[in-house]
Coordinates of C-alpha atoms and ligand atoms in Angstrom, one line a residue:
X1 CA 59.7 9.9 112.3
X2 CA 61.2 13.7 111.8
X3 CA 59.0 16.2 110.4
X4 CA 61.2 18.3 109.0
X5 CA 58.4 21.0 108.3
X6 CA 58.4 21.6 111.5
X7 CA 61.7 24.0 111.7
X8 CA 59.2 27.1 110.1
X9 CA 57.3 26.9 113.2
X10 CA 59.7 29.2 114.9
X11 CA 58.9 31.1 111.5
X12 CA 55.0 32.0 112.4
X13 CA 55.0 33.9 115.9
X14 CA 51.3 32.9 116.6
X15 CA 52.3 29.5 116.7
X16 CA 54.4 30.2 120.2
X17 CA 50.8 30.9 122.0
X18 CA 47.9 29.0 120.4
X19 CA 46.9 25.6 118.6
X20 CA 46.7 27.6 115.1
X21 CA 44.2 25.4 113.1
X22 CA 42.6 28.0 111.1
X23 CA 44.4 27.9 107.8
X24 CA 41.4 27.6 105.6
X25 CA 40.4 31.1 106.9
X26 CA 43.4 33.1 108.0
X27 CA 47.1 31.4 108.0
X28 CA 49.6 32.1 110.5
X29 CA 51.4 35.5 109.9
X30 CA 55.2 35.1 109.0
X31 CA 57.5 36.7 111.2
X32 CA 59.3 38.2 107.9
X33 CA 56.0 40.0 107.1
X34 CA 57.5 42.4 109.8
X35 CA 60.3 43.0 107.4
X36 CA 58.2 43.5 104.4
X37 CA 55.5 46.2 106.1
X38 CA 59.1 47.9 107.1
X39 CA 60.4 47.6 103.7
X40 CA 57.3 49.1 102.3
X41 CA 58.0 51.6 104.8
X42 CA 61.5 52.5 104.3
X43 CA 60.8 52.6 100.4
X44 CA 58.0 55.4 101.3
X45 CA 59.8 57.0 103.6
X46 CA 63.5 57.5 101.8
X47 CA 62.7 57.6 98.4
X48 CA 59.3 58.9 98.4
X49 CA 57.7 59.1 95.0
X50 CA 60.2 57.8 93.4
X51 CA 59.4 54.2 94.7
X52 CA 56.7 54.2 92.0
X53 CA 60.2 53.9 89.4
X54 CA 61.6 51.6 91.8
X55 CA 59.7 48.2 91.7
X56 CA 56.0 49.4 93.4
X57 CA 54.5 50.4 89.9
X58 CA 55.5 46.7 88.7
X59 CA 54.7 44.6 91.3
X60 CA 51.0 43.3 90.8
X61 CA 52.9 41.6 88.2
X62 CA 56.0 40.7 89.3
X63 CA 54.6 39.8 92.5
X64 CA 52.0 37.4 90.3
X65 CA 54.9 36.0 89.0
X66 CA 55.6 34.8 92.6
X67 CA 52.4 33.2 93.0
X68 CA 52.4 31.2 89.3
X69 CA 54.7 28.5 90.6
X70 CA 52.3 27.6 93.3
X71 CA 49.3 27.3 91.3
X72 CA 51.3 25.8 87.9
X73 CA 51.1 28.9 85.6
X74 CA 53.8 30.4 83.5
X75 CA 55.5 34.1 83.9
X76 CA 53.5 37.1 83.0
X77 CA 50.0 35.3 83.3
X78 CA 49.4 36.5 87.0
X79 CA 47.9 39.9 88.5
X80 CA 47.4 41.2 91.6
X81 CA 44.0 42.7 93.0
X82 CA 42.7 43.2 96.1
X83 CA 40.1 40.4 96.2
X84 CA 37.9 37.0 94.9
X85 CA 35.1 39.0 94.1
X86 CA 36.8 42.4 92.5
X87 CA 38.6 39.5 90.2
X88 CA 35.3 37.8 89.4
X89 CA 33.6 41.3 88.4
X90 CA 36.6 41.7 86.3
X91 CA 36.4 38.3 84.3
X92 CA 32.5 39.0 84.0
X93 CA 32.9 42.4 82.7
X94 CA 34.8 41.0 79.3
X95 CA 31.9 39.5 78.1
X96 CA 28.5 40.3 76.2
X97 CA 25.6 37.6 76.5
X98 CA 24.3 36.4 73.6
X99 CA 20.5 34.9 73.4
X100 CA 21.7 31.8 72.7
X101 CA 25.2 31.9 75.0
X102 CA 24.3 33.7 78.2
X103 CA 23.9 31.1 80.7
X104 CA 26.3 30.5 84.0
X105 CA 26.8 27.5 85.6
X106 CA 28.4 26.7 89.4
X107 CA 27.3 24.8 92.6
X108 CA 25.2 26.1 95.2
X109 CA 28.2 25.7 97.4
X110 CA 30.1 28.0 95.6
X111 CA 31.9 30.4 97.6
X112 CA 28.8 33.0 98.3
X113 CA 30.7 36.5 97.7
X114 CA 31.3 34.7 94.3
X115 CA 27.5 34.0 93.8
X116 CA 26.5 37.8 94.9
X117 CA 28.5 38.7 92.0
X118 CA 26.7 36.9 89.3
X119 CA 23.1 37.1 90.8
X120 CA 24.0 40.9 90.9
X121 CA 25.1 40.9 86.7
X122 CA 21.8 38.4 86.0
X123 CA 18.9 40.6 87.6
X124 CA 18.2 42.7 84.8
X125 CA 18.3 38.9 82.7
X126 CA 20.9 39.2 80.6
X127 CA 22.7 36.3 82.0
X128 CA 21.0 33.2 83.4
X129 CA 22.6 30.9 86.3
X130 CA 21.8 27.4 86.9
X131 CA 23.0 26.4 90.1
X132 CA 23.4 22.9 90.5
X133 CA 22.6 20.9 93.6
X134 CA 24.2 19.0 96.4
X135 CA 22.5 16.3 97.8
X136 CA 24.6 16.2 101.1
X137 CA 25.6 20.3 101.3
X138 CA 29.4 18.9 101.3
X139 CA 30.1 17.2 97.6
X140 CA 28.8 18.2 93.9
X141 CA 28.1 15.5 91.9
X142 CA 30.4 15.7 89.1
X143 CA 28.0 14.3 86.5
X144 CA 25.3 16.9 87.2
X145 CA 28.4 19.8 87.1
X146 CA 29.0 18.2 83.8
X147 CA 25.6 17.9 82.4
X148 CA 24.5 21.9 83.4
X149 CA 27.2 22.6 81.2
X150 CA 25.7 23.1 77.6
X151 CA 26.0 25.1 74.3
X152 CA 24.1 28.0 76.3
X153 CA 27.1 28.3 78.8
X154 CA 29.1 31.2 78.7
X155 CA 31.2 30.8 81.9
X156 CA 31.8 28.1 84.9
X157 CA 33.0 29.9 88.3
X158 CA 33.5 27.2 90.5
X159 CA 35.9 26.0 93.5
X160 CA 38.6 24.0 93.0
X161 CA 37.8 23.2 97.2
X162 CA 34.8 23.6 98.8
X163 CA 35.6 26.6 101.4
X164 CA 32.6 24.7 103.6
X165 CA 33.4 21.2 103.3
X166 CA 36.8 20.9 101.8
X167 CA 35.6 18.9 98.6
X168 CA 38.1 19.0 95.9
X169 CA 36.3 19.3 92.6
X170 CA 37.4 17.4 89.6
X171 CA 38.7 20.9 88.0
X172 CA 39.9 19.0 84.5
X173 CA 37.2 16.9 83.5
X174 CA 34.7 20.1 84.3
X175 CA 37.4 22.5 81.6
X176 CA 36.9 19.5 79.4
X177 CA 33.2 19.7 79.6
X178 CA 33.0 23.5 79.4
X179 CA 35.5 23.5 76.3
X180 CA 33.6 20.7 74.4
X181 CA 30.3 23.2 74.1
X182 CA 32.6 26.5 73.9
X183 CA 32.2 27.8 77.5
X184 CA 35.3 29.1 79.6
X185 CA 36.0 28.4 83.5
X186 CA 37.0 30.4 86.7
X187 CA 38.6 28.5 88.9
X188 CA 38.6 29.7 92.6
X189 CA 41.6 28.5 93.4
X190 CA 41.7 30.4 97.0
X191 CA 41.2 27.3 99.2
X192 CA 43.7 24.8 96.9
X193 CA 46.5 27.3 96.4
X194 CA 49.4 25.9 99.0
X195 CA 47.8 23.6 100.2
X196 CA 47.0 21.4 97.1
X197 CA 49.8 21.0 94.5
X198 CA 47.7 21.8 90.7
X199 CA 48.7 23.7 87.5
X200 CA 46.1 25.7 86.0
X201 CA 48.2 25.3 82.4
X202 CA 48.0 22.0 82.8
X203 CA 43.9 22.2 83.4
X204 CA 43.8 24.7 81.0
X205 CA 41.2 27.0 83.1
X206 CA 40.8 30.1 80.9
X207 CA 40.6 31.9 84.6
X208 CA 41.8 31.5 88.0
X209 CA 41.5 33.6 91.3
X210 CA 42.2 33.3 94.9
X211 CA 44.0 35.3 97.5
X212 CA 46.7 35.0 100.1
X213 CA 44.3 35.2 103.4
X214 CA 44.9 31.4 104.0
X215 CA 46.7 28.9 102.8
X216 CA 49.5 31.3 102.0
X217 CA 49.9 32.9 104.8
X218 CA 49.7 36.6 102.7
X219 CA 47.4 38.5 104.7
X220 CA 44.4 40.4 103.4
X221 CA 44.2 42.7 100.3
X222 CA 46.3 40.2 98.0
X223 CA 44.0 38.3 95.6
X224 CA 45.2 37.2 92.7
X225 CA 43.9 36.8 88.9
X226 CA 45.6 34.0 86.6
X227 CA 44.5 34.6 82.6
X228 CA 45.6 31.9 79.9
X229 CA 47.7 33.7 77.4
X230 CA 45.2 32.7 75.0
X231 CA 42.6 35.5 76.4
X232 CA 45.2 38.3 77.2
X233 CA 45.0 40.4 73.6
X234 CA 41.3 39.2 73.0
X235 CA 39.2 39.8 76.1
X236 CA 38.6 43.6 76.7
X237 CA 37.5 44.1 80.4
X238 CA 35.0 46.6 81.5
X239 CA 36.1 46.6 85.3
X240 CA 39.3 48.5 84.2
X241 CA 41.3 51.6 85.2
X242 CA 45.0 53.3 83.9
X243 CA 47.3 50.5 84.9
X244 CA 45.4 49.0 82.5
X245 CA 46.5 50.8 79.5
X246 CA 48.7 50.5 77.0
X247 CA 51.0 53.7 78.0
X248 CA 49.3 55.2 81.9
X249 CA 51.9 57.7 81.8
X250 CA 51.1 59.2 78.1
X251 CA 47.8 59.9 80.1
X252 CA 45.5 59.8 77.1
X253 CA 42.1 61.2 77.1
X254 CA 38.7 59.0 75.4
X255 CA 38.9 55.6 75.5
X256 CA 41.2 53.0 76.9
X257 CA 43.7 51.1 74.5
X258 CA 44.4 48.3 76.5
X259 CA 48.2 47.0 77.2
X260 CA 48.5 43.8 75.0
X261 CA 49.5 41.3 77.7
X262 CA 48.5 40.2 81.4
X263 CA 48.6 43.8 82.6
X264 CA 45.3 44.6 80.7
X265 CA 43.9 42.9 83.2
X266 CA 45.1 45.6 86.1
X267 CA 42.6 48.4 87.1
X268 CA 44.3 51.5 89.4
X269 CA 46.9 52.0 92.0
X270 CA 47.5 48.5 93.7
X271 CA 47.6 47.4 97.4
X272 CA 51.4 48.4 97.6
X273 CA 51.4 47.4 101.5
X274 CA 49.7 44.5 101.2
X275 CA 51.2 43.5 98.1
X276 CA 54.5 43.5 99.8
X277 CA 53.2 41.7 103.0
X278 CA 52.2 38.6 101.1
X279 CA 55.7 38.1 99.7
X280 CA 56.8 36.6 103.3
X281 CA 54.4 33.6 102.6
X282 CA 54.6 33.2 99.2
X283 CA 58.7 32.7 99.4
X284 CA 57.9 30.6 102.3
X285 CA 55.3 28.4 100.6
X286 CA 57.6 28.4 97.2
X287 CA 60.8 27.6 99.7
X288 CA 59.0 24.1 100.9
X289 CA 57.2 23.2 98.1
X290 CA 53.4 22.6 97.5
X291 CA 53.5 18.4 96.9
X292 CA 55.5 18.6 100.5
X293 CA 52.6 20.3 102.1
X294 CA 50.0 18.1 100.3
X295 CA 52.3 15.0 101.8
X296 CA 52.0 16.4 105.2
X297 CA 48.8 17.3 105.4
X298 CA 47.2 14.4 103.9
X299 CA 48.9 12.2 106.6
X300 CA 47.8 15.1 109.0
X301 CA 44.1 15.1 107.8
X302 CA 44.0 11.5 107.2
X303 CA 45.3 11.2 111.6
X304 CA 42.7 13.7 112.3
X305 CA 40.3 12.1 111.1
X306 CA 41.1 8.9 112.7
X307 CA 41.4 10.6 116.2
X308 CA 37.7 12.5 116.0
X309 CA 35.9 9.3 115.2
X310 CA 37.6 7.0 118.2
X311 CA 36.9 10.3 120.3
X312 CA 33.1 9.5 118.9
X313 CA 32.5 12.3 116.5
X314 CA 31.2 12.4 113.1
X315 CA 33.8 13.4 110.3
X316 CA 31.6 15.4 107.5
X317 CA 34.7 16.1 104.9
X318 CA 35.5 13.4 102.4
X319 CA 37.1 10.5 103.6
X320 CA 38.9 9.8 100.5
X321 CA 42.7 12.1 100.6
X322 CA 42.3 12.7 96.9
X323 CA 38.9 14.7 97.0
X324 CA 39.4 16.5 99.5
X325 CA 41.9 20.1 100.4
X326 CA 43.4 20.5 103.5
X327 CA 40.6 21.0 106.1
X328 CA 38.9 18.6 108.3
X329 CA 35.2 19.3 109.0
X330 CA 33.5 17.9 112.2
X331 CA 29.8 17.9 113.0
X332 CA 28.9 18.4 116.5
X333 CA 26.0 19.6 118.5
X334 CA 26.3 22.7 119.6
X335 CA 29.1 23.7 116.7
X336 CA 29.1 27.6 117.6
X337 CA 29.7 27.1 121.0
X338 CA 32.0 24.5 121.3
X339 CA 33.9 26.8 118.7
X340 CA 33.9 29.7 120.7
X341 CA 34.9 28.1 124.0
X342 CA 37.8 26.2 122.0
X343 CA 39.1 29.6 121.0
X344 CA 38.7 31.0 124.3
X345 CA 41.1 28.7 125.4
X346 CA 43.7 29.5 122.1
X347 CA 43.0 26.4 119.9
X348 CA 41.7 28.6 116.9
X349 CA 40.0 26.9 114.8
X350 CA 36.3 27.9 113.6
X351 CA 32.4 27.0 112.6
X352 CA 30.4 26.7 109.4
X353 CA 26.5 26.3 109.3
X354 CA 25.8 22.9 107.5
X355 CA 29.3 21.6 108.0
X356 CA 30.5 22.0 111.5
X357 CA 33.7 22.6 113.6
X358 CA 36.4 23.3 110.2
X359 CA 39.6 22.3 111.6
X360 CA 43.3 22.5 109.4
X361 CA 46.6 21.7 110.1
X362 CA 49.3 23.4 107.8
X363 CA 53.2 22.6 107.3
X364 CA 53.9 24.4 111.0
X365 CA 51.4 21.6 112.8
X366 CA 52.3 19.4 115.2
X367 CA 50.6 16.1 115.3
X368 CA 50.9 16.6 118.8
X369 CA 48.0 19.8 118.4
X370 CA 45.9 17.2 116.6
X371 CA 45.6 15.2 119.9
X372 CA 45.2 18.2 121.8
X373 CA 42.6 19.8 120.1
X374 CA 40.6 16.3 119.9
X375 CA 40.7 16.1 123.4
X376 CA 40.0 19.3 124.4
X377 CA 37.0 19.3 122.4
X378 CA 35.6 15.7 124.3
X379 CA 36.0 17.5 127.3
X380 CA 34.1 20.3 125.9
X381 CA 31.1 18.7 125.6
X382 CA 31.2 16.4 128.4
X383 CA 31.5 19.1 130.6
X384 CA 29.0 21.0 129.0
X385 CA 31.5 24.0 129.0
X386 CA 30.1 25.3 125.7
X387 CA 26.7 26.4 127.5
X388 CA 27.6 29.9 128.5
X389 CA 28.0 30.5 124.8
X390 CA 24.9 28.6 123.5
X391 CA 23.8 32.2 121.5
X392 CA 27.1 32.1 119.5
X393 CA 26.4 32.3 115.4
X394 CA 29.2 31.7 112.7
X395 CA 31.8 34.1 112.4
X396 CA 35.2 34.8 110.8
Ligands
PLP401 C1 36.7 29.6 98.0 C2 36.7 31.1 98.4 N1 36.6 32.1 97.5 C3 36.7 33.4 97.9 C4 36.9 33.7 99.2 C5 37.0 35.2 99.6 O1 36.6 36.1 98.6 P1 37.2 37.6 98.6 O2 38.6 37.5 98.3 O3 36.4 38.3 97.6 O4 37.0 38.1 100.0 C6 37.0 32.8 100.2 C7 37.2 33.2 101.6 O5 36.7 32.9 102.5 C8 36.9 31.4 99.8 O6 37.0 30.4 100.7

């Protein structure tokens, strides 16, 4: 069998010296990100302020409008920020708790960044959180998401994937829940965008947020924030700033009068490099296609997971394709070591507390590297070649 995804490897420059299995944390750099830091470059350098005119004041929206298609949402619902946790302060700063509607609701397997933002906002007890429980540290049980969720509950911030385990969440029926009592979601979408094909329209999320670190192969400094029409002339965010309002350039004094669309939901002068160096994987990741990536990895996932178990290791991520994104997660004894002395010898792949060795193939895999790095971890630990690093921790 052809895999045809396989022509962008000579797209991804990493690829040409390593087993790159690390897409859940840091995907493989495009080789046309070159051209975009240049572009950005070029803009600066030749036309100086005038750039601002020329497309860099627009683009946390018109760049948004280049992620919607991969997570499902229409034009002018997308803008660009620098981070998760800058877009969660954001959402949380539009509302006021009410004694009888202040409580929020996620997992304790939430992403924690995510978490440090609401347990900052609910120590002085305006807001309440009720974090539900996993019994195994790698799924949620849907019917205890669903019954935290009550008449109190203002907002839902949860994963669409687990970033430890790879657990998809059942994102719908937990909007349905959540709408029924008059509570609003935020969907992290950072570990399902472009990886796992989705439409927040179709969920109906009031919220979503990610970045283009992994699965997009974006680079740092270009989250994202998705807001259902619905909220963009209601909500009135706190977290705020002049690209924000109505008219920046009429540079009004007082108070801000928000714009009456998407881009009240800016704050100040955007990541203009990093802005432009995501564009190289979006285009890529828009070129293929999400549900041919999900196809791919799926198969890719569903082989790895075969391979570690006959190699005689313990697969923690869900077995079944449909709950799960598009990382494998493998438990084994000494999980910071073994990690380190993989990378040492260039099959990048890395280690979470609680859910072992996380290991992701992307379109640019080779089912090939999936043997490879099997192996090569066996002879890891038969040798007992992880032992010089037995004092590793988790990091990256
Ligand atoms: C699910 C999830 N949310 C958020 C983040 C990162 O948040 P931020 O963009 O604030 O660094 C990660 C990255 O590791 C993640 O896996």
């Amino acid at each position: 069998m052809t895999d045809e995804l396989l022509r962008w490897r000579k797209e991804f420059p990493i690829l040409e010296k390593t087993v790159y299995l690390i897409s859940h944390s840091l995907g493989a750099m495009p080789r046309a990100t070159y051209d975009r830091l240049q572009a950005y470059a070029e803009a600066w350098a030749t036309r100086g302020v005038r750039a601002w005119a020329e497309g860099w004041w627009e683009m946390p929206l018109t760049v948004g409008d280049e992620i919607a298609p991969i997570i499902g949402a229409p034009p002018n619902t997308v803008a660009m920020h620098q981070n998760v946790s800058i877009c969660q302060s954001l959402i949380l700063s539009c509302f006021e708790p009410q004694a009888k509607r202040n409580k929020v609701v996620y997992s304790e397997l939430n992403f924690p960044s995510v978490m440090y933002v609401y347990e900052a906002h609910a120590r002085d007890g305006r807001f309440r959180i009720e974090t539900v429980k996993s019994d195994d540290g790698i799924t949620v049980p849907l019917e205890r998401m669903l019954a935290a969720i009550d008449e109190e509950t203002l907002l839902v911030p949860i994963s669409h994937v687990l970033f430890k385990s790879a657990f998809l969440q059942d994102a719908r029926a937990i909007t349905e829940r959540a709408h029924e009592v008059g509570a609003l979601v935020v969907l992290d979408t950072y570990q399902s965008a472009g990886a796992v094909p989705f439409s927040v329209e179709e969920m109906d999320v009031d919220f979503a947020t990610g970045g283009s670190v992994k699965w997009l192969c974006g680079g740092p400094g270009a989250g994202y924030l998705y807001v259902h029409p619905r909220w963009q002339t209601k909500l009135e965010p706190k977290v705020t700033g002049w690209m924000a309002h109505e008219a920046p350039f009429a540079f009004e004094s007082g108070a801000i009068r928000y714009a009456p669309n998407i881009a009240r939901f800016l704050h100040g002068s955007p990541s203009t490099p990093a802005i432009y160096a995501a564009q190289s994987g979006y285009r890529i990741i828009n070129e293929i296609g999400v549900e041919r990536i999900r196809a791919k990895s799926v198969r890719q996932t569903s082989l790895l997971i075969e391979l570690m178990e006959e190699a005689g290791f313990r697969v923690t991520s869900p077995r079944d394709p449909a709950r799960r994104g598009g990382t494998i997660t493998v438990a084994v004894e000494h999980a910071a070591a073994v990690t380190k002395e993989l990378l040492r010898r260039e099959f990048i792949v890395d280690y979470r507390p609680g859910a072992g060795v996380r290991i992701s193939p992307h379109f640019y895999t080779k089912d090939e590297e999936l043997e490879l790095v099997t192996r090569e971890m066996r002879q890891i630990i038969n040798t007992r070649a992880y032992a010089e690093h037995e004092a590793t921790t988790a990091a990256f």
